[in-house]
XYZ file of C-alpha atoms in Angstrom:
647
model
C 151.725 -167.955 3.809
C 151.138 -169.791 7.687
C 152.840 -171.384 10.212
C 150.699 -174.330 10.219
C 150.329 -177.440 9.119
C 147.811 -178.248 6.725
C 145.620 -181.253 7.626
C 147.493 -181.505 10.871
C 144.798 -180.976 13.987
C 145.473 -178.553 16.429
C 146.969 -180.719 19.604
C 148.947 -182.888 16.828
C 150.510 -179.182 16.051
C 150.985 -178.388 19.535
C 153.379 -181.654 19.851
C 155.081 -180.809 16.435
C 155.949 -177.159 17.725
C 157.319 -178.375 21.029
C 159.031 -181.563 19.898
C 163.402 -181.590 20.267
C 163.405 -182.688 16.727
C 163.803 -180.048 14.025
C 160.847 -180.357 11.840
C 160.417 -177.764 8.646
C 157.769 -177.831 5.745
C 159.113 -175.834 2.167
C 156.709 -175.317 -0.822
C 157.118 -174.374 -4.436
C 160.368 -174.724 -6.238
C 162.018 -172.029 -4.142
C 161.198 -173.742 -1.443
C 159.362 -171.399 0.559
C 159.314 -171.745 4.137
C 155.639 -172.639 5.441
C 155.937 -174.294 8.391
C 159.490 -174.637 11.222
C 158.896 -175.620 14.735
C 160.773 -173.883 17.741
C 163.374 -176.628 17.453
C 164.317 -175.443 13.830
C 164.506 -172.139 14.466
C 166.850 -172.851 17.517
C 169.173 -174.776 15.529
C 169.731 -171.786 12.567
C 170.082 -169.115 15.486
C 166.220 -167.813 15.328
C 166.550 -166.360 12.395
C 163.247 -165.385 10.170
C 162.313 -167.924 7.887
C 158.411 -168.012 7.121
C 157.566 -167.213 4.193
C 160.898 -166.821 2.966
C 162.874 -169.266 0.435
C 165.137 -171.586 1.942
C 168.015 -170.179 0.267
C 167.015 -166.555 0.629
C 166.523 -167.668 4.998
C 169.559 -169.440 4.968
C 172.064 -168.015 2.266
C 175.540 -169.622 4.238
C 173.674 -173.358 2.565
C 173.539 -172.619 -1.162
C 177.423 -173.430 -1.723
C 177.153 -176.564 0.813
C 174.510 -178.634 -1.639
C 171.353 -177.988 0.366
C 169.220 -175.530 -2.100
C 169.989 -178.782 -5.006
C 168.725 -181.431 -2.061
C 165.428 -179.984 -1.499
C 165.523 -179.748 -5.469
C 166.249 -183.393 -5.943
C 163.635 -184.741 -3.562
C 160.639 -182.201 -4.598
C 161.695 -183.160 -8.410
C 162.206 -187.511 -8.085
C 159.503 -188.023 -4.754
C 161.826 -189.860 -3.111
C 162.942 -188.785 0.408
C 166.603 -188.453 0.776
C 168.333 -189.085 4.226
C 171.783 -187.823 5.357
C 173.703 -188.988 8.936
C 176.531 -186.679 11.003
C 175.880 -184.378 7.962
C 178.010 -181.115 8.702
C 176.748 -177.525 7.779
C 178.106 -174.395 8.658
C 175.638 -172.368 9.806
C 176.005 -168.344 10.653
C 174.141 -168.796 14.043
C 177.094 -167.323 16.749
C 175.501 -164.215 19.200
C 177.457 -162.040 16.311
C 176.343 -163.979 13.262
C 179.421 -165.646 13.135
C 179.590 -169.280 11.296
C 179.626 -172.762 13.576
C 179.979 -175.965 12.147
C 177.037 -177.993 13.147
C 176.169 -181.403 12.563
C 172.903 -182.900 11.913
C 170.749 -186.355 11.213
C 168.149 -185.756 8.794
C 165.285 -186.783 6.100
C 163.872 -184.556 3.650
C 160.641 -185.992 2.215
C 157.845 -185.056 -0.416
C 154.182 -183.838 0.362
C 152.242 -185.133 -0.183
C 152.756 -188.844 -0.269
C 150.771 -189.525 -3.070
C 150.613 -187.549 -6.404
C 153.273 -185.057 -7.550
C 154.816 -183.426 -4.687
C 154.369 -179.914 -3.838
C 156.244 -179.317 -0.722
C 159.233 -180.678 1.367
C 159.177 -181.864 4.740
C 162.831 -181.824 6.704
C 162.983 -183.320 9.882
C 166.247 -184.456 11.885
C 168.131 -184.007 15.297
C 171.225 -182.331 16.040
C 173.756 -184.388 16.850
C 177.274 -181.969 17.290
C 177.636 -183.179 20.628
C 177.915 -186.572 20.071
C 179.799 -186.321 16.870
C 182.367 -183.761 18.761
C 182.405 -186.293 22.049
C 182.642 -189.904 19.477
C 185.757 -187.362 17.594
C 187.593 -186.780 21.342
C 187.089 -190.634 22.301
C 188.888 -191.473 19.297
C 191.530 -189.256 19.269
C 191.784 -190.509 23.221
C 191.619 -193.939 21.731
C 194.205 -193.107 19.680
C 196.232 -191.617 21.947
C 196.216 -194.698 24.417
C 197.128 -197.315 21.405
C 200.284 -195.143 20.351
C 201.042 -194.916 24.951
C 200.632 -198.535 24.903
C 202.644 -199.486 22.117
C 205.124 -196.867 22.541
C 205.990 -196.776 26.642
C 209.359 -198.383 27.781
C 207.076 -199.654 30.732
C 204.553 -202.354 31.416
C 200.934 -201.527 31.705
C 197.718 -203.228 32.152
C 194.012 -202.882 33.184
C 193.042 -206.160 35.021
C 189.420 -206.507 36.086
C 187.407 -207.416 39.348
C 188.277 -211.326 38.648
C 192.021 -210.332 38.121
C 192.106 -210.969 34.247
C 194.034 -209.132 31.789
C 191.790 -206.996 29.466
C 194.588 -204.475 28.349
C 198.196 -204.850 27.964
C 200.894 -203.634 25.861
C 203.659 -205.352 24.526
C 206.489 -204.923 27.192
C 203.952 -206.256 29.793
C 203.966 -209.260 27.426
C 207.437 -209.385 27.021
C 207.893 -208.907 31.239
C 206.097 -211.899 31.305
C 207.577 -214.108 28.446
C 204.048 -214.373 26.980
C 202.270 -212.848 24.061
C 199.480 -210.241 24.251
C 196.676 -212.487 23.427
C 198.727 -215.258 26.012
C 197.420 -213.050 28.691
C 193.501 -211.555 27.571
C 191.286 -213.216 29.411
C 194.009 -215.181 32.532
C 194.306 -213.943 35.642
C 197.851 -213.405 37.068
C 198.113 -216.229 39.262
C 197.086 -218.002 36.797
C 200.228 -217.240 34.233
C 202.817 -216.321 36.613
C 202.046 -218.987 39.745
C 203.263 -218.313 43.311
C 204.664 -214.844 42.253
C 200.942 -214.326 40.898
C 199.349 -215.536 43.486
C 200.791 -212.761 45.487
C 199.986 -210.043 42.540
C 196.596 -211.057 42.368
C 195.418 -210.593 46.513
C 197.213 -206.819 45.997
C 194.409 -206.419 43.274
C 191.786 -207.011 45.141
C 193.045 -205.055 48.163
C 192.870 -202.003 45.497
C 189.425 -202.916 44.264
C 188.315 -203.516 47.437
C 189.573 -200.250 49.176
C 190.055 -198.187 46.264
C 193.862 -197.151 47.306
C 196.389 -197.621 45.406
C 199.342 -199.128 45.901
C 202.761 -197.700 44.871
C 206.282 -198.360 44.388
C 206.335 -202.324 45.101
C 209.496 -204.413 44.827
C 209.123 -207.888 43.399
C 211.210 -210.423 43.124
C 210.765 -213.976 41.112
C 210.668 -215.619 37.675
C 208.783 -215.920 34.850
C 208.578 -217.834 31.801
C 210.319 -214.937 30.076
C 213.824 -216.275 31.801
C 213.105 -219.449 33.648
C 215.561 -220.445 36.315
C 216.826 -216.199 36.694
C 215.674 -214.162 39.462
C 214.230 -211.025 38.349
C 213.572 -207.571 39.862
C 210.897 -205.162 39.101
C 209.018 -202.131 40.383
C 205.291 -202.626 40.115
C 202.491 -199.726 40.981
C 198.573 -200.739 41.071
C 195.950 -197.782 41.251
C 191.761 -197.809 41.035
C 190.170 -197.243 37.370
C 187.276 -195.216 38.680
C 184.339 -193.993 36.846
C 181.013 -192.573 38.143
C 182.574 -192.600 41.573
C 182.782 -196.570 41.547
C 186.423 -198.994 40.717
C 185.482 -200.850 37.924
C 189.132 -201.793 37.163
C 192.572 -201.884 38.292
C 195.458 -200.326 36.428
C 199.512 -201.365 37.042
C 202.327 -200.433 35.730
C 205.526 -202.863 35.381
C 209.361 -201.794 35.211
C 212.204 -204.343 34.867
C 214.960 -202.873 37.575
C 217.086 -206.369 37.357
C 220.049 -205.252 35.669
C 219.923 -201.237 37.157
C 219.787 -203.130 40.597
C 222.528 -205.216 39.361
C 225.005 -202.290 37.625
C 223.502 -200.541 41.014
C 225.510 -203.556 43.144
C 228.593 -203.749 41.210
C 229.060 -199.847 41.550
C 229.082 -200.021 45.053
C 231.151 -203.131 45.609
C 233.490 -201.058 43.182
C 233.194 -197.867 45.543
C 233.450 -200.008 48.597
C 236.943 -201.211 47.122
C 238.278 -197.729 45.784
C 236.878 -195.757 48.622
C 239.551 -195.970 51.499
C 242.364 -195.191 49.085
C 240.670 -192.835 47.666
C 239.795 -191.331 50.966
C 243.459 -191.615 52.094
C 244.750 -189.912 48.914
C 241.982 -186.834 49.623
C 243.045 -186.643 52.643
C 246.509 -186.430 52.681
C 246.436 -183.329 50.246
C 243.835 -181.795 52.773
C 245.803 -178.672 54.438
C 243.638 -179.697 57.619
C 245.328 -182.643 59.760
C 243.013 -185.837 60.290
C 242.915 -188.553 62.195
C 241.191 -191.875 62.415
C 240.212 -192.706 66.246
C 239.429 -196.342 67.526
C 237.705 -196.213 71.126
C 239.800 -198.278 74.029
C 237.456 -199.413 76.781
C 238.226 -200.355 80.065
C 237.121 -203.411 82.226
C 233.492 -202.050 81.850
C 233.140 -201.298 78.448
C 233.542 -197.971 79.123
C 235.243 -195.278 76.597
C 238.727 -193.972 78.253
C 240.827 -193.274 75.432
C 240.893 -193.505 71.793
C 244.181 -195.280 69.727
C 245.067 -193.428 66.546
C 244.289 -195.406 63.421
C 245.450 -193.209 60.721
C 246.792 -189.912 60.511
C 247.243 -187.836 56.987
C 250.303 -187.294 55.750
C 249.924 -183.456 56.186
C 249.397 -183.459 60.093
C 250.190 -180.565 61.740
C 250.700 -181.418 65.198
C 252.180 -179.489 68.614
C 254.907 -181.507 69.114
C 255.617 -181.513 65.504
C 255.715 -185.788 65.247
C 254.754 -187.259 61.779
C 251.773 -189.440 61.102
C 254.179 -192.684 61.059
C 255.284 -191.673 64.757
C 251.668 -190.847 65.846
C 249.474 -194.167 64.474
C 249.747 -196.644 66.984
C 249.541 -194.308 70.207
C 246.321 -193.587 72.380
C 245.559 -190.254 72.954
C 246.549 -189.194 76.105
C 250.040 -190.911 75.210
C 250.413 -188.078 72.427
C 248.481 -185.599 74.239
C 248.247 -186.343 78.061
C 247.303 -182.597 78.874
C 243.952 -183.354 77.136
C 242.783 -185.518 79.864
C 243.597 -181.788 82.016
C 241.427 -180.124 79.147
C 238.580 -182.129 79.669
C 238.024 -182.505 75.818
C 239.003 -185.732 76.315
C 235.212 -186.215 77.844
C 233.867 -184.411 74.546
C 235.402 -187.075 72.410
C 233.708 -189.855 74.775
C 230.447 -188.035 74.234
C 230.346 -187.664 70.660
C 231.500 -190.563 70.432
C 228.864 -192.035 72.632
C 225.720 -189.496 71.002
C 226.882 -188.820 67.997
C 226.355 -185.310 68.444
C 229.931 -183.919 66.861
C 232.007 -181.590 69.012
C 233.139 -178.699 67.691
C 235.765 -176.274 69.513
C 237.274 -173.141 68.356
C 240.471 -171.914 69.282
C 241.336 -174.632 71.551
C 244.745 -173.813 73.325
C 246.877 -176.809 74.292
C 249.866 -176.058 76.572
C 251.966 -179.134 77.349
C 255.264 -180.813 77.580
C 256.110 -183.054 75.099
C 259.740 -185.459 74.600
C 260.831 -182.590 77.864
C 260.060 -179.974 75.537
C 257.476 -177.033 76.266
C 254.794 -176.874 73.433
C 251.907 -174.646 72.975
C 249.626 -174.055 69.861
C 246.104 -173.522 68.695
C 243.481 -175.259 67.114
C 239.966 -175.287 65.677
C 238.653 -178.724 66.185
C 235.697 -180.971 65.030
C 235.294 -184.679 66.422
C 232.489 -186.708 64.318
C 231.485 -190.128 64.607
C 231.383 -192.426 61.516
C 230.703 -195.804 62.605
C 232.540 -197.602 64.888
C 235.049 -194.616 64.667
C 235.372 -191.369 65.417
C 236.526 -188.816 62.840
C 238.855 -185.733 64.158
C 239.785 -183.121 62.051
C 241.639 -179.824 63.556
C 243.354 -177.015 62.117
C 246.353 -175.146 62.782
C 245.740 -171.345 63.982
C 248.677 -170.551 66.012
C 250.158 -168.164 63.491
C 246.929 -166.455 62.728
C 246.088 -166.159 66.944
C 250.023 -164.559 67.705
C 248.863 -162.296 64.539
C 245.728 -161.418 65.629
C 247.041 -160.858 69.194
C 249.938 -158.911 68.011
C 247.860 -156.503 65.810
C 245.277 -155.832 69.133
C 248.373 -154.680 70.855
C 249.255 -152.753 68.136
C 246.004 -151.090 68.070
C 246.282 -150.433 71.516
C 249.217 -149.123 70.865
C 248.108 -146.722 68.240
C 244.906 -145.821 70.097
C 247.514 -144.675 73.197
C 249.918 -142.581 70.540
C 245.992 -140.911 69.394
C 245.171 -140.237 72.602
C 248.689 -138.660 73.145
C 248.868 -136.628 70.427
C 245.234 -135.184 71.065
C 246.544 -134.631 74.151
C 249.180 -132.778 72.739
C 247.451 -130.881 69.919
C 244.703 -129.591 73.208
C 247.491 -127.961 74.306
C 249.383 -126.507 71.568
C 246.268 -125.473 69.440
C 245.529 -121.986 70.811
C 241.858 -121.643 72.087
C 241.826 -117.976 73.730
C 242.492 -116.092 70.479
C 243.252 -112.723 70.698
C 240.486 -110.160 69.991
C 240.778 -107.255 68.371
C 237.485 -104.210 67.211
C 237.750 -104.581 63.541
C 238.793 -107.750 62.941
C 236.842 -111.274 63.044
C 239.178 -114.346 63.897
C 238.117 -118.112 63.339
C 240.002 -121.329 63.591
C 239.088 -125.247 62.412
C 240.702 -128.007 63.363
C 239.755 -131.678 61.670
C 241.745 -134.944 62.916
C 242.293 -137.652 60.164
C 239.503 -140.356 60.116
C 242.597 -142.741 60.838
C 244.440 -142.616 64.022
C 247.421 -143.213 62.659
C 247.953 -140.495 60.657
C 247.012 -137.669 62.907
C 249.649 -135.627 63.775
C 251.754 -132.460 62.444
C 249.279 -129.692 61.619
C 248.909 -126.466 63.475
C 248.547 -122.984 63.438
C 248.620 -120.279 65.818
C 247.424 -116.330 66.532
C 248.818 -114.021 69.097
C 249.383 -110.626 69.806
C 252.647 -108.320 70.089
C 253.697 -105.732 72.413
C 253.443 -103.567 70.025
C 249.836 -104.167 69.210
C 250.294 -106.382 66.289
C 248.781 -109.253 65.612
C 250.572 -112.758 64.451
C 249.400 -115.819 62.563
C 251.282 -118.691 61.789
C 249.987 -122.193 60.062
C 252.417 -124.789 59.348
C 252.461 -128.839 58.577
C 254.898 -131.739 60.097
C 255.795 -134.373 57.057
C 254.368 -137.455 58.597
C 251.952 -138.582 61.615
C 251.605 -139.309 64.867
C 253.037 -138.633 68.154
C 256.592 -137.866 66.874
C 255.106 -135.643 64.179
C 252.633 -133.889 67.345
C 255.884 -133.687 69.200
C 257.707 -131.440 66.539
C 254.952 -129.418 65.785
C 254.733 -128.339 69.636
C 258.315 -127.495 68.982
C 257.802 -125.228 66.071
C 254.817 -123.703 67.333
C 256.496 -122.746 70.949
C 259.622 -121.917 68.878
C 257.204 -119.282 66.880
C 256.266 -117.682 69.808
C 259.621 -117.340 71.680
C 261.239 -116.036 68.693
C 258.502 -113.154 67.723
C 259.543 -112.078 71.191
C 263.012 -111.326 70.602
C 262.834 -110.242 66.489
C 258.988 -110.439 65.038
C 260.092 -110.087 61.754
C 259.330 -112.698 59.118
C 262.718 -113.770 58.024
C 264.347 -114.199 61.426
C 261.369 -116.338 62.877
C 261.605 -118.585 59.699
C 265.333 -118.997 60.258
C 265.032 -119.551 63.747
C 262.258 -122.353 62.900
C 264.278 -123.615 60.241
C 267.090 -124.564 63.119
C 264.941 -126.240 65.110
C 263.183 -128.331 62.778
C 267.066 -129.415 61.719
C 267.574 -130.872 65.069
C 264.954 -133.201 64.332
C 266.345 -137.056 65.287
C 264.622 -138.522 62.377
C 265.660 -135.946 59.886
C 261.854 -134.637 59.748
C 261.254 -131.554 57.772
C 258.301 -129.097 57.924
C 256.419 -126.124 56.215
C 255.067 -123.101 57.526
C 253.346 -119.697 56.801
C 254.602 -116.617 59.221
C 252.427 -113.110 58.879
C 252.968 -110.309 60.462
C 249.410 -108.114 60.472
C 249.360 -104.455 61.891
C 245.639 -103.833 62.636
C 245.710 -99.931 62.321
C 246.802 -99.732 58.773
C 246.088 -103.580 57.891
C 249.390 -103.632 56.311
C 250.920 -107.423 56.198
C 254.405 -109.000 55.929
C 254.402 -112.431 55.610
C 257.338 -115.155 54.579
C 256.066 -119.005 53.590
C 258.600 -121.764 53.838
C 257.233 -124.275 51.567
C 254.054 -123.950 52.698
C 251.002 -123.472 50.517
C 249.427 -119.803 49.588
C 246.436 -118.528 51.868
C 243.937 -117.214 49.819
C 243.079 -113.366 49.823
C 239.199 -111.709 49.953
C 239.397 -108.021 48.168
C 236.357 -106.115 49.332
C 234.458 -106.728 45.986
C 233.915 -110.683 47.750
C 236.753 -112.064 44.854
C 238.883 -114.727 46.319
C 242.521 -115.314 44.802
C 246.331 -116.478 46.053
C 248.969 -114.925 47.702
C 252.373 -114.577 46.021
C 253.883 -118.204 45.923
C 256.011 -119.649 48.832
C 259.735 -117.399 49.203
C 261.792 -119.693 51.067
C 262.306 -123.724 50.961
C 260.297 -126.253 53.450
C 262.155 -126.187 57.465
C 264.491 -128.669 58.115
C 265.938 -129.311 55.159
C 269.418 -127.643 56.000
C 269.161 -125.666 52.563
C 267.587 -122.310 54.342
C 269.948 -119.163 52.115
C 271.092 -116.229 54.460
C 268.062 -113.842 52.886
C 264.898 -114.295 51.797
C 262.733 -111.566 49.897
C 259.949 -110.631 52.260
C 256.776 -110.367 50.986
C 254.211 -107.150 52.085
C 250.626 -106.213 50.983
C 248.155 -104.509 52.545
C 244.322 -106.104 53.807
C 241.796 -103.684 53.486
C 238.398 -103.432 55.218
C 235.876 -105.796 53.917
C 239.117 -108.005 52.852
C 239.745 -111.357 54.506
C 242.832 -114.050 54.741
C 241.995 -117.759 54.707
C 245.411 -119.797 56.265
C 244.818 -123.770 54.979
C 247.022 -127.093 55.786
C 247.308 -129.542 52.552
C 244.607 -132.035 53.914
C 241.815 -129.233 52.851
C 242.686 -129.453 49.393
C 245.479 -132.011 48.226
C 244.020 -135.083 46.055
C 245.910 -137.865 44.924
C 243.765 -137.589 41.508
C 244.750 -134.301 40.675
C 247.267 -131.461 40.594
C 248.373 -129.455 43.166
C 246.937 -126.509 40.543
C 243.920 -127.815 40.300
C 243.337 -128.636 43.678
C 243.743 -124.866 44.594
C 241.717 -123.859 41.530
C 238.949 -126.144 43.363
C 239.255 -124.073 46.695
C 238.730 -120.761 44.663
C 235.887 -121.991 43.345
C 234.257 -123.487 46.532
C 235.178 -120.010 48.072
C 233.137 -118.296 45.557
C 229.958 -120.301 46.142
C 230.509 -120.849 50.062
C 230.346 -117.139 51.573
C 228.866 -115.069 53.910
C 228.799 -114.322 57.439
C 229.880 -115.958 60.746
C 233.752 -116.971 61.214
C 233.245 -120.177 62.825
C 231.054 -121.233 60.306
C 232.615 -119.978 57.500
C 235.495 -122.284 57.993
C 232.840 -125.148 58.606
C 230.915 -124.550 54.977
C 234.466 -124.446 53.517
C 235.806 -127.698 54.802
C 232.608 -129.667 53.887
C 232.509 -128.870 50.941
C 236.011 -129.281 49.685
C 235.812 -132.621 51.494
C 233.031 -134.004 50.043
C 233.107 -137.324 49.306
C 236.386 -137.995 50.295
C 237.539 -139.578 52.855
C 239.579 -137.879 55.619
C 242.870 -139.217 55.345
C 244.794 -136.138 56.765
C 244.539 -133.529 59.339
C 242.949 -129.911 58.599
C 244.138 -126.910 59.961
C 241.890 -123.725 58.846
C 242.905 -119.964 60.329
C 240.680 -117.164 58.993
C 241.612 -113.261 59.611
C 238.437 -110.810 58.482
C 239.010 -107.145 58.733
C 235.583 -105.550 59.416
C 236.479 -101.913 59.805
């Protein structure tokens, strides 16, 4: 076996080896593989072939016919050629198959004489065949665009001739297809393609195109009409040079046409149409005409049409107000100077727009005063004036500032009021730990009626009282100064539980608006810790044992003050708080929730007591309050009283 060519000389060889062509030489029946130039082993993927047969080399052939061409032209002597032949070849980086395509002769050697070996030679030509396969799908694609768009196109060239048109360019024009190869515009279409023809050559000349045109004319497609259409030209460039220029051609005749009779038809409609909107508008609007003076200069405007829902200060109707100037309806605006706004806007066109414009006039000998948001707009020759009524809203607005102020005042009052009735010097006492916290409601309107109180005896003992006003604000803050005076005065005379609740009870009767109250009265003697206590509606403290366990005190004994329904005797109740033990006094705003039980509310403060303890009084009662009030929203004041016995 060699890789040469017999009877070839050396420099011939050389040429062979290094030619683009694929050249190959087989021999013997199988076909063996004596000869393949760098060309041929390039186009299999550089696979080994000499000395190998041409089916063994390439195996991917066998089922595509090749093995039984080489067999046909080693056993007739006659060459056979093939053109755009495909074959799939396994030449990818991975040995994967392409489809390749290839023109190619396989002749016998020698000449003369039974052959004995096969010479293929060829080109491949995938590239072309792939690139001739996209140019006629293109092709293809263009002939279905130009028979298929609802437009006009054409390619004209450097002469302005038609080489390429569809058939609604030919039917644009009234002509056939082959009417047009060949003519230039001007030439069909005259004076209207006369003017066609110079835009061409402005576009081959400068290679711009040029877009959206409006022309107007006839042609032999409707002699005698006037026609409308849109026409674009643009360059055909290739290789960086115009060689043609392309158009396209839409028919806008009868759009432009619909187009006119649509607005002629909204021209007619639109002022009653615009009267009927407006009249259901809740804004008032009127329809200004300027009045000039000697020098044509703006110094009133006459009303032209007011809506049927005009809201106006002197409370005329849009009948009574068409007809008069402004300043005859409104002569105070000439005062207001927005008189000179109108002139400008009407003069720049720049609207005006005023908000809460006061007007304070007299109009038919009547005072009148109102407010209004305004906007002034010029629309032509006219100027457009639209205002709204906001007197109502204004005397709301006003009136609910003075209410505020009002309520801020009553606030400040009753803080005031609760500075001085909330005790601050708190008695002190070796064995005992006393701490107090007081929370306003977030809104000032509802703080009020809460208190509580701690003072000392003659006798050495030691007092606490906690109570809550129904309601809020200063009359509430007033009565609880009452009760919480009251407390005092009457511990002086009789300290005992029952007779300061009745006492209490009195007073809160004598309330003017039938107020009642409740209230928690305990009685603490610090030598033995014993306690009497008597509750009046209120709410049970809760009670520390020395263990750290937190529970209730015995329910309330005696109804809520003021309610005129206070019996002769109540049972008094006693216990006894021992060292280590504590007392925690509450008003409802620490625990009531309109989303749950009074039960379960209290249930929740036993169970925030149990996780918030330890030391410090202070804050003690500040660990308790957050956390029973988290996440809701303040909406009632907290009293908090805690008694510790440390000894």
């Amino acid at each position: 076996m060699h890789d040469e060519l017999p009877g070839i000389s050396t420099d011939a060889e050389y040429v062979i080896e290094h030619l683009p062509a694929l050249v190959a030489v087989c021999h013997g029946p199988d076909h063996v593989f004596v000869y393949a130039n760098a060309s041929y082993h390039q186009a299999v993927g550089h696979r080994p072939l000499l000395g190998r047969p041409f089916l063994e080399a390439l195996p991917e052939l066998e089922p595509q016919g090749y093995g039984q061409l080489l067999d046909e032209v080693l056993a007739t002597g006659e060459p056979r050629t093939r053109h755009q032949e495909a074959a799939r070849l396994a030449r990818g980086p991975a040995g994967e198959v392409e489809v390749a395509y290839f023109d190619f002769t396989v002749a016998p050697l020698p000449r003369q004489g039974p052959p004995e070996a096969v010479l293929i030679q060829g080109v491949e030509v995938t590239e072309s065949v792939r690139a001739r396969r996209r140019a006629d799908e293109a092709q293809a694609q263009l002939a279905a665009l130009l028979a298929d768009a609802p437009i006009g196109l054409a390619i004209f060239d450097h002469d302005g001739r038609f080489v390429v048109l569809n058939e609604e360019m030919a039917r644009i024009n009234g002509l056939s297809v082959d009417d047009h190869l060949g003519h230039s515009v001007d030439e069909l279409l005259g004076e209207m393609g006369e003017g066609q023809l110079e835009i061409i050559r402005t576009v081959l000349r400068t290679g711009e195109p040029a877009r959206d045109l409006r022309v107007v004319g006839e042609t032999p497609a409707d002699p005698g009409v006037e026609r409308q259409w849109t026409v674009n030209y643009y360059p055909v460039v290739v290789a960086g040079r115009t060689v043609a220029v392309g158009a396209t051609c839409a028919e806008v005749t009868h759009l432009l046409r619909l187009q006119s009779e649509l607005d002629e038809a909204h021209r007619r409609e639109s002022e009653d149409r615009f009267r009927r909107a407006v009249d259901n508008l809740h804004d008032s609007v009127a329809i200004l005409r300027p009045e000039r003076d000697d020098h044509g200069r703006v110094v009133d405007f006459r009303i032209g049409y007011v809506n049927q829902s005009v809201q106006e200060v002197g409370g005329r109707t849009a009948d009574q107000l068409v007809g008069m100037t402004m300043l005859q309806a409104w002569p105070a605006l000439g005062v207001d100077e927005l008189m000179d706004e109108y002139v400008a806007t009407f003069e720049t066109g720049v609207p005006t727009v005023v908000e809460a414009f006061e007007y304070d006039d007299v109009v038919d000998g009547r005072p009148v005063w109102g407010v209004y948001d305004l906007r002034a707009t010029r629309l032509g020759d006219e100027l457009f004036v639209a205002w709204r009524d906001i007197t109502d809203r204004v005397r709301r607005d006003r009136a609910l500032v003075d209410s505020r102020v009002e309520l801020e005042r009553q606030r400040m009052a009753v803080e005031v009021l609760q500075g001085v009735v909330q005790p601050t010097d708190l008695p002190e006492r070796p064995g005992f730990e006393v701490a107090t916290l007081y929370l306003p409601a977030t809104d000032v309107a509802r703080v009020g009626g809460d208190w509580y109180d701690h003072f000392e005896l003659d006798d050495g003992r030691l007092v606490m009282t906690i109570g809550d006003v129904a309601g809020h604000g200063l009359a509430a803050a007033q009565m609880m100064g009452h009760l919480r005076n009251a407390a005092r005065v009457a511990a002086l005379v009789d300290p005992g539980p029952l007779p300061v609740v009745r006492l209490l009870d009195r007073v809160a009767s004598r309330d003017p608006i039938g107020r009642f109250a409740t209230a928690t009265y305990l009685v603490l003697d610090p030598s033995t810790g014993e306690l009497c206590w008597l509750s009046a509606g209120h709410l049970p403290f809760a009670v520390q044992d020395p263990s750290g366990e937190w529970s209730l005190s015995e329910p309330c004994a005696a109804p809520p003050l003021g309610c005129g329904i206070m019996p002769e005797s109540v049972p008094v109740s006693h216990s006894v708080l021992p060292p280590g033990g504590a007392l925690l006094f509450f008003t409802d705003g620490l625990v009531e929730r309109r989303t749950e039980s009074i039960d379960d509310s209290l249930a929740r403060l036993l169970d925030v007591l149990g996780r918030v303890d330890g030391p410090g009084g202070a804050a003690f009662c500040r660990r308790v309050a957050d956390a029973c009030l988290e996440g809701w929203r303040l909406d009632d004041d907290v009293c908090v009283l805690l008694v510790r016995r440390t000894a």
